Tab-separated table of C-alpha atoms in Angstrom:
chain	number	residue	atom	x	y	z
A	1	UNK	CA	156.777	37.366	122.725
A	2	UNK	CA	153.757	38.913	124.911
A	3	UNK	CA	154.210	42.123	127.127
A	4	UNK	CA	152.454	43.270	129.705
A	5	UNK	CA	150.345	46.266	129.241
A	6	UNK	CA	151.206	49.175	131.822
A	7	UNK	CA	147.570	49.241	133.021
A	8	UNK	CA	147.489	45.899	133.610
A	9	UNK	CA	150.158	45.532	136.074
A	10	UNK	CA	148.125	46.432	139.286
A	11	UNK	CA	149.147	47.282	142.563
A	12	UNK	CA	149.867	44.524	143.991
A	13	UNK	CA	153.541	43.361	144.418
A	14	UNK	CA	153.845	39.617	142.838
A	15	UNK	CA	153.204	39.216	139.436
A	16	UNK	CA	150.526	36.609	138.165
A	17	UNK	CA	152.216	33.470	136.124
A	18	UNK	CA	148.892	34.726	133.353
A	19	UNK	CA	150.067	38.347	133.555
A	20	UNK	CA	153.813	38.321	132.997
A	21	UNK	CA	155.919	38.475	130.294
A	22	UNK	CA	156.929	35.537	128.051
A	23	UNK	CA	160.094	35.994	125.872
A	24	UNK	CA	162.143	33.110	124.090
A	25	UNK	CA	165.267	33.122	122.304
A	26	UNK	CA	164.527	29.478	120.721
A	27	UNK	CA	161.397	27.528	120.242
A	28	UNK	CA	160.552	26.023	123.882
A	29	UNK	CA	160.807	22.089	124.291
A	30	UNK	CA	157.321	20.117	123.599
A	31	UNK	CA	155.086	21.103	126.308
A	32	UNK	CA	155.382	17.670	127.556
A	33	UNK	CA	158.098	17.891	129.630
A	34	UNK	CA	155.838	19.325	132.405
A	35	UNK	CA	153.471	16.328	132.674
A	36	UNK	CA	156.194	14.785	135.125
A	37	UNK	CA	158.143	17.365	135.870
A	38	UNK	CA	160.353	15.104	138.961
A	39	UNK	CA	161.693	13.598	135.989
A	40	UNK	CA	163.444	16.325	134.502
A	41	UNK	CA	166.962	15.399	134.655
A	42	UNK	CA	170.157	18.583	134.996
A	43	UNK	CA	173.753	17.421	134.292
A	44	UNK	CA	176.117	18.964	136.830
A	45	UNK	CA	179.733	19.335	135.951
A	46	UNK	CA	182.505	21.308	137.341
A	47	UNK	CA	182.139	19.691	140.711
A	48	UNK	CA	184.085	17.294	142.528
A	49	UNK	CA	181.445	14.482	141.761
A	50	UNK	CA	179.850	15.328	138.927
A	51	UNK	CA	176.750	13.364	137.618
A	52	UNK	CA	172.937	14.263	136.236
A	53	UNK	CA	169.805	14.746	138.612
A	54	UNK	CA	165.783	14.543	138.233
A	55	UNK	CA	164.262	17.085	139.648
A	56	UNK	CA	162.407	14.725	142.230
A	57	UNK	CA	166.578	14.277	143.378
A	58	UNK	CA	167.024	17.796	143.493
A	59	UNK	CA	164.339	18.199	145.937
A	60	UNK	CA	165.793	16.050	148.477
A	61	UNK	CA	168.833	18.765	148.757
A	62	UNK	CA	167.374	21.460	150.113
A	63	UNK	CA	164.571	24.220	149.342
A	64	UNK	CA	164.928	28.185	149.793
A	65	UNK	CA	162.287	30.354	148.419
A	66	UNK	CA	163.159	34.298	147.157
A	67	UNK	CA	161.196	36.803	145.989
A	68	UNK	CA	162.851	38.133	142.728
A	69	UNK	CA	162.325	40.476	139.970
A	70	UNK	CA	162.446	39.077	136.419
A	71	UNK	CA	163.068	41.303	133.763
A	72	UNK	CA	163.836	40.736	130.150
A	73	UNK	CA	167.311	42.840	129.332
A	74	UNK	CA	165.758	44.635	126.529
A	75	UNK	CA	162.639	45.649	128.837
A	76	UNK	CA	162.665	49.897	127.597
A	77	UNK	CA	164.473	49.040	124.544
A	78	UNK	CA	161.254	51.236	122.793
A	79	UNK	CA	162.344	54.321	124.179
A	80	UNK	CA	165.705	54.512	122.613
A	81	UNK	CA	166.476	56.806	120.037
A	82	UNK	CA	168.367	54.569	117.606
A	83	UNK	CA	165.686	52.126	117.607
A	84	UNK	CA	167.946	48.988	118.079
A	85	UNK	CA	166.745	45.929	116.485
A	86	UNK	CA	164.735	43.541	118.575
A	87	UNK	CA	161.058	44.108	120.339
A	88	UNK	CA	160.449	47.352	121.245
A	89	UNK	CA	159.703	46.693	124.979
A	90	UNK	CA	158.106	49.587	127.080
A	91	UNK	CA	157.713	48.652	130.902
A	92	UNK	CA	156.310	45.145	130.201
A	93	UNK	CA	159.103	43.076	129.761
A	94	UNK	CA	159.291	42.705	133.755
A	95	UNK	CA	157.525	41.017	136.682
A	96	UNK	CA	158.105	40.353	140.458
A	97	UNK	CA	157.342	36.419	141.160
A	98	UNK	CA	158.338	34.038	143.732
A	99	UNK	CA	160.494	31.239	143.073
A	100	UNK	CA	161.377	28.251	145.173
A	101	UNK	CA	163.781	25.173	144.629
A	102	UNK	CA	167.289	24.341	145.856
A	103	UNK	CA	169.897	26.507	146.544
A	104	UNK	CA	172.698	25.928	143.704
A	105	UNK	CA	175.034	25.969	146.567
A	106	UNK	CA	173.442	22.827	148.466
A	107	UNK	CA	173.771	21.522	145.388
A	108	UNK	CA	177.524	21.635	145.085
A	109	UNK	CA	178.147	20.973	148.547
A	110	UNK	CA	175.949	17.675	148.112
A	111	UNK	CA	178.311	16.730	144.773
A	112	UNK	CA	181.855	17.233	147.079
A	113	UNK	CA	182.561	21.015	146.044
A	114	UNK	CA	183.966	22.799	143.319
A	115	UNK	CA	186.027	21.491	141.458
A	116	UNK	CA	189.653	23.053	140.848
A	117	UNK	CA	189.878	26.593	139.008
A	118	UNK	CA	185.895	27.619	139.096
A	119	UNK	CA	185.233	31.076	138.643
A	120	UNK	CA	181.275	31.345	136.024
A	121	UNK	CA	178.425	29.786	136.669
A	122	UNK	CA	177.585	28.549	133.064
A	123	UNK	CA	173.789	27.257	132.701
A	124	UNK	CA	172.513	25.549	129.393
A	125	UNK	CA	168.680	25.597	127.944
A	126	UNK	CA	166.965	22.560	127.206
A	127	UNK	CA	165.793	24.583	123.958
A	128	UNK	CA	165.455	21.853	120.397
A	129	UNK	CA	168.687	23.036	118.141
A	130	UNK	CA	167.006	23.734	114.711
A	131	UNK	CA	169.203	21.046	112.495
A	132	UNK	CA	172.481	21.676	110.287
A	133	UNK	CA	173.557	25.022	112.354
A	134	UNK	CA	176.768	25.355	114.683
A	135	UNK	CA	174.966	24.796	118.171
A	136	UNK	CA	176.930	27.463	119.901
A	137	UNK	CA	175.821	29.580	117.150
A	138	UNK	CA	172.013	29.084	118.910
A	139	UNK	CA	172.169	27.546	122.147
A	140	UNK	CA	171.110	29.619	125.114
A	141	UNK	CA	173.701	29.555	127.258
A	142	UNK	CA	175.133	31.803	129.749
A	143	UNK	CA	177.611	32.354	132.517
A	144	UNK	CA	177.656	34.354	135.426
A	145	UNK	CA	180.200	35.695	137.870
A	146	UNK	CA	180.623	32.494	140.591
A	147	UNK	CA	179.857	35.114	143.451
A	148	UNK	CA	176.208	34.599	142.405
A	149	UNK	CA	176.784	30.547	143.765
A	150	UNK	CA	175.107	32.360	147.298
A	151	UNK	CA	171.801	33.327	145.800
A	152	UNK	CA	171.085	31.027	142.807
A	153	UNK	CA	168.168	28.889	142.477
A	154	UNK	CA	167.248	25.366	140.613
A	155	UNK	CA	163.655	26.664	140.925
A	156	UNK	CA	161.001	24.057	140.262
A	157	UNK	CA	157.824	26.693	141.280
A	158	UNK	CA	156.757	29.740	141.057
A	159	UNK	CA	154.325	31.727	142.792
A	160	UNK	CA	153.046	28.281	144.818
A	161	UNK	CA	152.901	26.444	141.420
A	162	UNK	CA	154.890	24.641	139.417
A	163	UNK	CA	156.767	26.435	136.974
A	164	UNK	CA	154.767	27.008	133.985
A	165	UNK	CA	156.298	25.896	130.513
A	166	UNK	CA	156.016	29.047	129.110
A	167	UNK	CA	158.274	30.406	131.843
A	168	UNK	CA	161.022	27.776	131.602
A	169	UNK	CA	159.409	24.553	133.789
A	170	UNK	CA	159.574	22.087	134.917
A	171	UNK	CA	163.512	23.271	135.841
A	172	UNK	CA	164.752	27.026	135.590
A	173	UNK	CA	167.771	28.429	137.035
A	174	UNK	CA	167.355	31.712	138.821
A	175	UNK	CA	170.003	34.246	139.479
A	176	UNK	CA	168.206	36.624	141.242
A	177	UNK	CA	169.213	40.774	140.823
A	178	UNK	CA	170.230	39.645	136.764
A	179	UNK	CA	168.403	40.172	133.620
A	180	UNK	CA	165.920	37.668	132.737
A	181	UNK	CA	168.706	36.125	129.680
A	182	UNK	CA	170.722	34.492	132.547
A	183	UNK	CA	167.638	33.054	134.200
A	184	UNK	CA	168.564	30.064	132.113
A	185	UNK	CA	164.676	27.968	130.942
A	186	UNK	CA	164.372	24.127	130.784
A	187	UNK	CA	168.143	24.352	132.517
A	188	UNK	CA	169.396	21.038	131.166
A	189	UNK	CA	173.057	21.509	132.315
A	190	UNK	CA	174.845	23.544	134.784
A	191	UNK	CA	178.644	23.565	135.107
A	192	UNK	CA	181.230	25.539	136.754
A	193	UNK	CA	183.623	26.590	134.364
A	194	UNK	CA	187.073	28.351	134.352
A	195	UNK	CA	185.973	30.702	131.895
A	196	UNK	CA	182.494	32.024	130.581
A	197	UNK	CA	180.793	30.068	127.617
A	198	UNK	CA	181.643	30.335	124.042
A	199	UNK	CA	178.584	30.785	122.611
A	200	UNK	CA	177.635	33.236	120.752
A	201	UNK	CA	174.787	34.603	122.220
A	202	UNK	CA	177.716	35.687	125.627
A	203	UNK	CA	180.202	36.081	123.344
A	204	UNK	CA	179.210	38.695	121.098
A	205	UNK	CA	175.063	39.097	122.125
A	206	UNK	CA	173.827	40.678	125.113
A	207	UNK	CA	176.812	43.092	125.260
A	208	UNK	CA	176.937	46.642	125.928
A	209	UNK	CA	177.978	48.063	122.537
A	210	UNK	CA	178.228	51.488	121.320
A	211	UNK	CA	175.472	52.082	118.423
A	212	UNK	CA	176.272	50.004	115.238
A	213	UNK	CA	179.146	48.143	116.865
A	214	UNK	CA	179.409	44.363	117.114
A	215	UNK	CA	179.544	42.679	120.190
A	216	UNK	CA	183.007	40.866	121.588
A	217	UNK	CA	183.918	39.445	124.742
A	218	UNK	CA	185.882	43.365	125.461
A	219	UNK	CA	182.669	44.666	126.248
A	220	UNK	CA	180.343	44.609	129.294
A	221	UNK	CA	178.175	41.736	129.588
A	222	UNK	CA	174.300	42.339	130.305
A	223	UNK	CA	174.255	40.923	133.935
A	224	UNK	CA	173.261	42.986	136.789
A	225	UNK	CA	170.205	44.824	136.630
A	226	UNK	CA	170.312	48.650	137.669
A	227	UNK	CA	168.196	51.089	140.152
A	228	UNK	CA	164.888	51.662	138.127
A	229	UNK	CA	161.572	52.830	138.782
A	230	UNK	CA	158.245	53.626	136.719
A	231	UNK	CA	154.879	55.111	136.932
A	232	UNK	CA	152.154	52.170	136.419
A	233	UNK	CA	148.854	54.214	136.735
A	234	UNK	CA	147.501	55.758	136.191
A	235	UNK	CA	147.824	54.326	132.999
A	236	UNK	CA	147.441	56.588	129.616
A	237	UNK	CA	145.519	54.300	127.887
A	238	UNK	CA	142.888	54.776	130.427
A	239	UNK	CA	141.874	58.007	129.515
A	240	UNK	CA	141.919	61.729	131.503
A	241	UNK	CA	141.457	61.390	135.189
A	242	UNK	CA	139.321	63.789	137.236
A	243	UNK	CA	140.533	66.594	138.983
A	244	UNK	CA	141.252	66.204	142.959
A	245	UNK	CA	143.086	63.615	144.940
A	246	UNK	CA	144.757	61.434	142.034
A	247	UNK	CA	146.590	58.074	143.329
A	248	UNK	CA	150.304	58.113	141.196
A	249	UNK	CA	151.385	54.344	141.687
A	250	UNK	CA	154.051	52.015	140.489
A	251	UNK	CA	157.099	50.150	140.901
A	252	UNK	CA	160.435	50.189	141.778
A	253	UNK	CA	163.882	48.071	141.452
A	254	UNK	CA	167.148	48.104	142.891
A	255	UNK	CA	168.924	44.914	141.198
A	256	UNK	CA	170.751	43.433	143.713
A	257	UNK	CA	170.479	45.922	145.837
A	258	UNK	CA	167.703	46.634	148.384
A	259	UNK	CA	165.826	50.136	147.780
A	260	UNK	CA	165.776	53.456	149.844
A	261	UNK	CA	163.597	55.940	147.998
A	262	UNK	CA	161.265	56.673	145.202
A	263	UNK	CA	160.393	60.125	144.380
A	264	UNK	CA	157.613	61.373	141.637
A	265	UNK	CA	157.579	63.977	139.711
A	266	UNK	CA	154.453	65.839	137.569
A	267	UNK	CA	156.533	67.924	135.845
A	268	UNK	CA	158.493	65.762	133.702
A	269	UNK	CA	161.600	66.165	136.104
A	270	UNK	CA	161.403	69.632	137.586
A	271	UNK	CA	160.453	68.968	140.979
A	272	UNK	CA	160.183	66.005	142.894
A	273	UNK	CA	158.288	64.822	145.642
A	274	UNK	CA	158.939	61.783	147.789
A	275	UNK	CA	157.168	58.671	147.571
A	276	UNK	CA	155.987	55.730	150.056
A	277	UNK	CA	156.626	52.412	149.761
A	278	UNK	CA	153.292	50.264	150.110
A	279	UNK	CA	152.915	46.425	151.118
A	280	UNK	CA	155.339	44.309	152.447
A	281	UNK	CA	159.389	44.306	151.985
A	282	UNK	CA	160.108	40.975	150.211
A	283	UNK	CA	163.670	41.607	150.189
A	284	UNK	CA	166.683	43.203	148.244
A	285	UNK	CA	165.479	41.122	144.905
A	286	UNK	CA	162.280	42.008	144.613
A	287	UNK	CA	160.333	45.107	143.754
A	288	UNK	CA	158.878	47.657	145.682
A	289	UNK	CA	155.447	49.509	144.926
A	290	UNK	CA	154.834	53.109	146.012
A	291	UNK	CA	152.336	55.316	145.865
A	292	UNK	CA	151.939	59.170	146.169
A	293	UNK	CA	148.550	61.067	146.563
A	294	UNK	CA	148.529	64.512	144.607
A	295	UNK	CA	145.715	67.180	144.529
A	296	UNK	CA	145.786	67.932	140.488
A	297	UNK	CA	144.308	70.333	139.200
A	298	UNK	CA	142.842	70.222	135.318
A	299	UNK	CA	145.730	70.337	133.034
A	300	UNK	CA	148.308	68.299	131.246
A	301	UNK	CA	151.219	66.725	133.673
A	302	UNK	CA	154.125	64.567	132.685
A	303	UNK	CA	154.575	62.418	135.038
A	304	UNK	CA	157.714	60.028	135.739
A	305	UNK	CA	159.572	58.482	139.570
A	306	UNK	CA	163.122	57.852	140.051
A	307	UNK	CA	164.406	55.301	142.402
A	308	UNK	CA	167.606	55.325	144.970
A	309	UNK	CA	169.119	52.087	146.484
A	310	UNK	CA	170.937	51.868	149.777
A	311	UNK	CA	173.819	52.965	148.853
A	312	UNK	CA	172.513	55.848	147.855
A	313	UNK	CA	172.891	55.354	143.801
A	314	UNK	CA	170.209	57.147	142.057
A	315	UNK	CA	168.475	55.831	138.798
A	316	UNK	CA	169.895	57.532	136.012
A	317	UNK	CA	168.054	60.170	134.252
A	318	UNK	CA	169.155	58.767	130.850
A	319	UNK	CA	170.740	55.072	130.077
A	320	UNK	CA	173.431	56.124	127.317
A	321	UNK	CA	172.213	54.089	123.941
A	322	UNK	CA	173.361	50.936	123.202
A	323	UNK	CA	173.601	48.206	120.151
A	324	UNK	CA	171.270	46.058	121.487
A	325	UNK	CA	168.997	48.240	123.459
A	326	UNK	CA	169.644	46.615	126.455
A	327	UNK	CA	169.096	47.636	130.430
A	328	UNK	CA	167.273	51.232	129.944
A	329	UNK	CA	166.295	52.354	133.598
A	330	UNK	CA	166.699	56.272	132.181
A	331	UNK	CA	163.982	57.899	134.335
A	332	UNK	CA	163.309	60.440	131.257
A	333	UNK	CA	162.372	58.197	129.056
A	334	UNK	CA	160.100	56.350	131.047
A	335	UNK	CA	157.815	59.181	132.005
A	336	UNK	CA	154.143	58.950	130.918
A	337	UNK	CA	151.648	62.280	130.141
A	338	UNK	CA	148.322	62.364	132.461
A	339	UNK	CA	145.589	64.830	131.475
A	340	UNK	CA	143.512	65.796	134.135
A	341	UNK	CA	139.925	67.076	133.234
């Protein structure tokens, strides 16, 4: 588990493969598989002609490259107050990369179509099971709403390279706008199912439970990412800044949605002043960084953006607490102090 620090993230908009994230929920496979990764083999089922490819197969189908925000769904889990269990993720659970492979839907239309009564997109890890343990009890595997079949990926690269092992090569399936738990690593199998997986960690993890409830299938799964927005720099670990013309930068979200607006605010909330966008627009899925030039004067500021998407929906000032601390985009708690000297 490594996070990013704040500081570190920069200004510009894709993320270095060396600078993001890395979050597991099993040991990864021996390293190995990415020597030759055109042999990496993904069992498709739930199609009319189901059957396994390599990934040197898969590239014969068709390639589409997106520009996508990946985000681990417990990325701000630090700031709430019950201090759910797991790591207690600031800001740095999140990058913006590119990925490029084959659109999952060339890939069914290349295996005859769905097959009768589809409605999840259900990927499986190639993750070693630890021995003598129920395998759904472990096994990373998810399923998604089938309206997602548009936008998936099988992504082979990422940012012009090969993915790296540590972020799920040589084979990851990409679901752009969702959390980074259904951006399945070392996808081994991918089947369109009638219902969503049994195992346990959709079943009863990654739910949206009230504090000190158990997860079920009743509750909310942790899919879709929400509006968000936070100050990167500058950075509090970088000491006062001096008075004058102070550059207030950082990044902003809208799921699957494309953004409209960031505004900042020095005053932890009590005004606001809008933001611009900087760089280019890679599209709904990815991030957005913004910048706003302020005169400060020497003081003590508290200083903290909120985003709005196109259809107008504004970040939230607070994400109500949950169980597992999952999908905090609360503008309030993300707000950083700045001393100006």
């Amino acid at each position: 588990t490594l996070e990013t620090r704040r500081g570190a993230c920069g200004t510009s908009l894709i993320t270095p493969a060396g600078r993001l994230y890395v979050r597991n929920n099993l040991p990864p496979p021996d390293v190995a598989i990415v020597a030759n990764p055109d042999a990496w083999t993904v069992a498709v089922e739930g199609v009319r002609q189901p059957r396994t490819l390599s990934v040197g197969e898969l590239k014969s189908l068709g390639i589409e490259t997106v520009a996508a925000v990946l985000q681990c769904s417990g990325n701000g889990r630090g700031y709430f107050p019950s201090k759910p269990s797991g790591t207690k993720w600031q800001v740095g659970a999140a990058g913006c990369v590119i990925w490029s492979g084959v659109p999952v839907r060339q890939v069914v239309a290349a295996l005859g179509g769905l097959a009768e009564g589809a409605r999840f997109i259900t990927g499986t890890g190639g993750e070693q099971l630890p021995a003598g343990v129920d395998p759904k009890s472990v096994v990373v595997e998810r399923s998604v709403p089938l309206k997602e079949l548009d936008t998936a990926l099988l992504a082979w690269e990422m940012n012009g390279e090969p993915v790296p092992h540590a972020h799920g090569g040589p084979l990851r399936l990409v679901v752009p706008g969702y959390s980074g738990v259904n951006n399945i690593k070392y996808v081994k199998r991918l089947a369109f199912t009638p219902v969503e997986t049994d195992a346990r960690i959709q079943s009863t993890g990654y739910r949206m439970t009230p504090p000190g409830t158990k997860g079920d299938p009743s509750f909310p799964a942790v899919w879709e990412m929400d509006v968000k927005s936070w100050v990167n720099g500058p950075a509090p670990e970088n000491g006062p800044v001096k008075a004058g013309w102070v550059q207030i930068h950082g990044v902003a979200m809208g799921g699957t949605r494309a953004l409209r607006r960031v505004d900042v605010s020095v005053d932890g909330g009590q005004t606001w002043h809008e933001a611009r966008f900087v760089g280019p627009d890679l599209g709904r899925f990815a991030w957005r960084q913004f910048v706003l030039p302020m005169r400060l004067e020497p003081g003590e500021y508290m200083v903290t953006s909120r985003a709005q998407d196109t259809r107008f929906n504004w970040q939230e000032e607070v994400t109500p607490d949950n169980g597992g601390g999952f999908l905090n985009s609360g503008w309030r708690a993300h707000a950083i102090p700045l001393v100006v000297a």
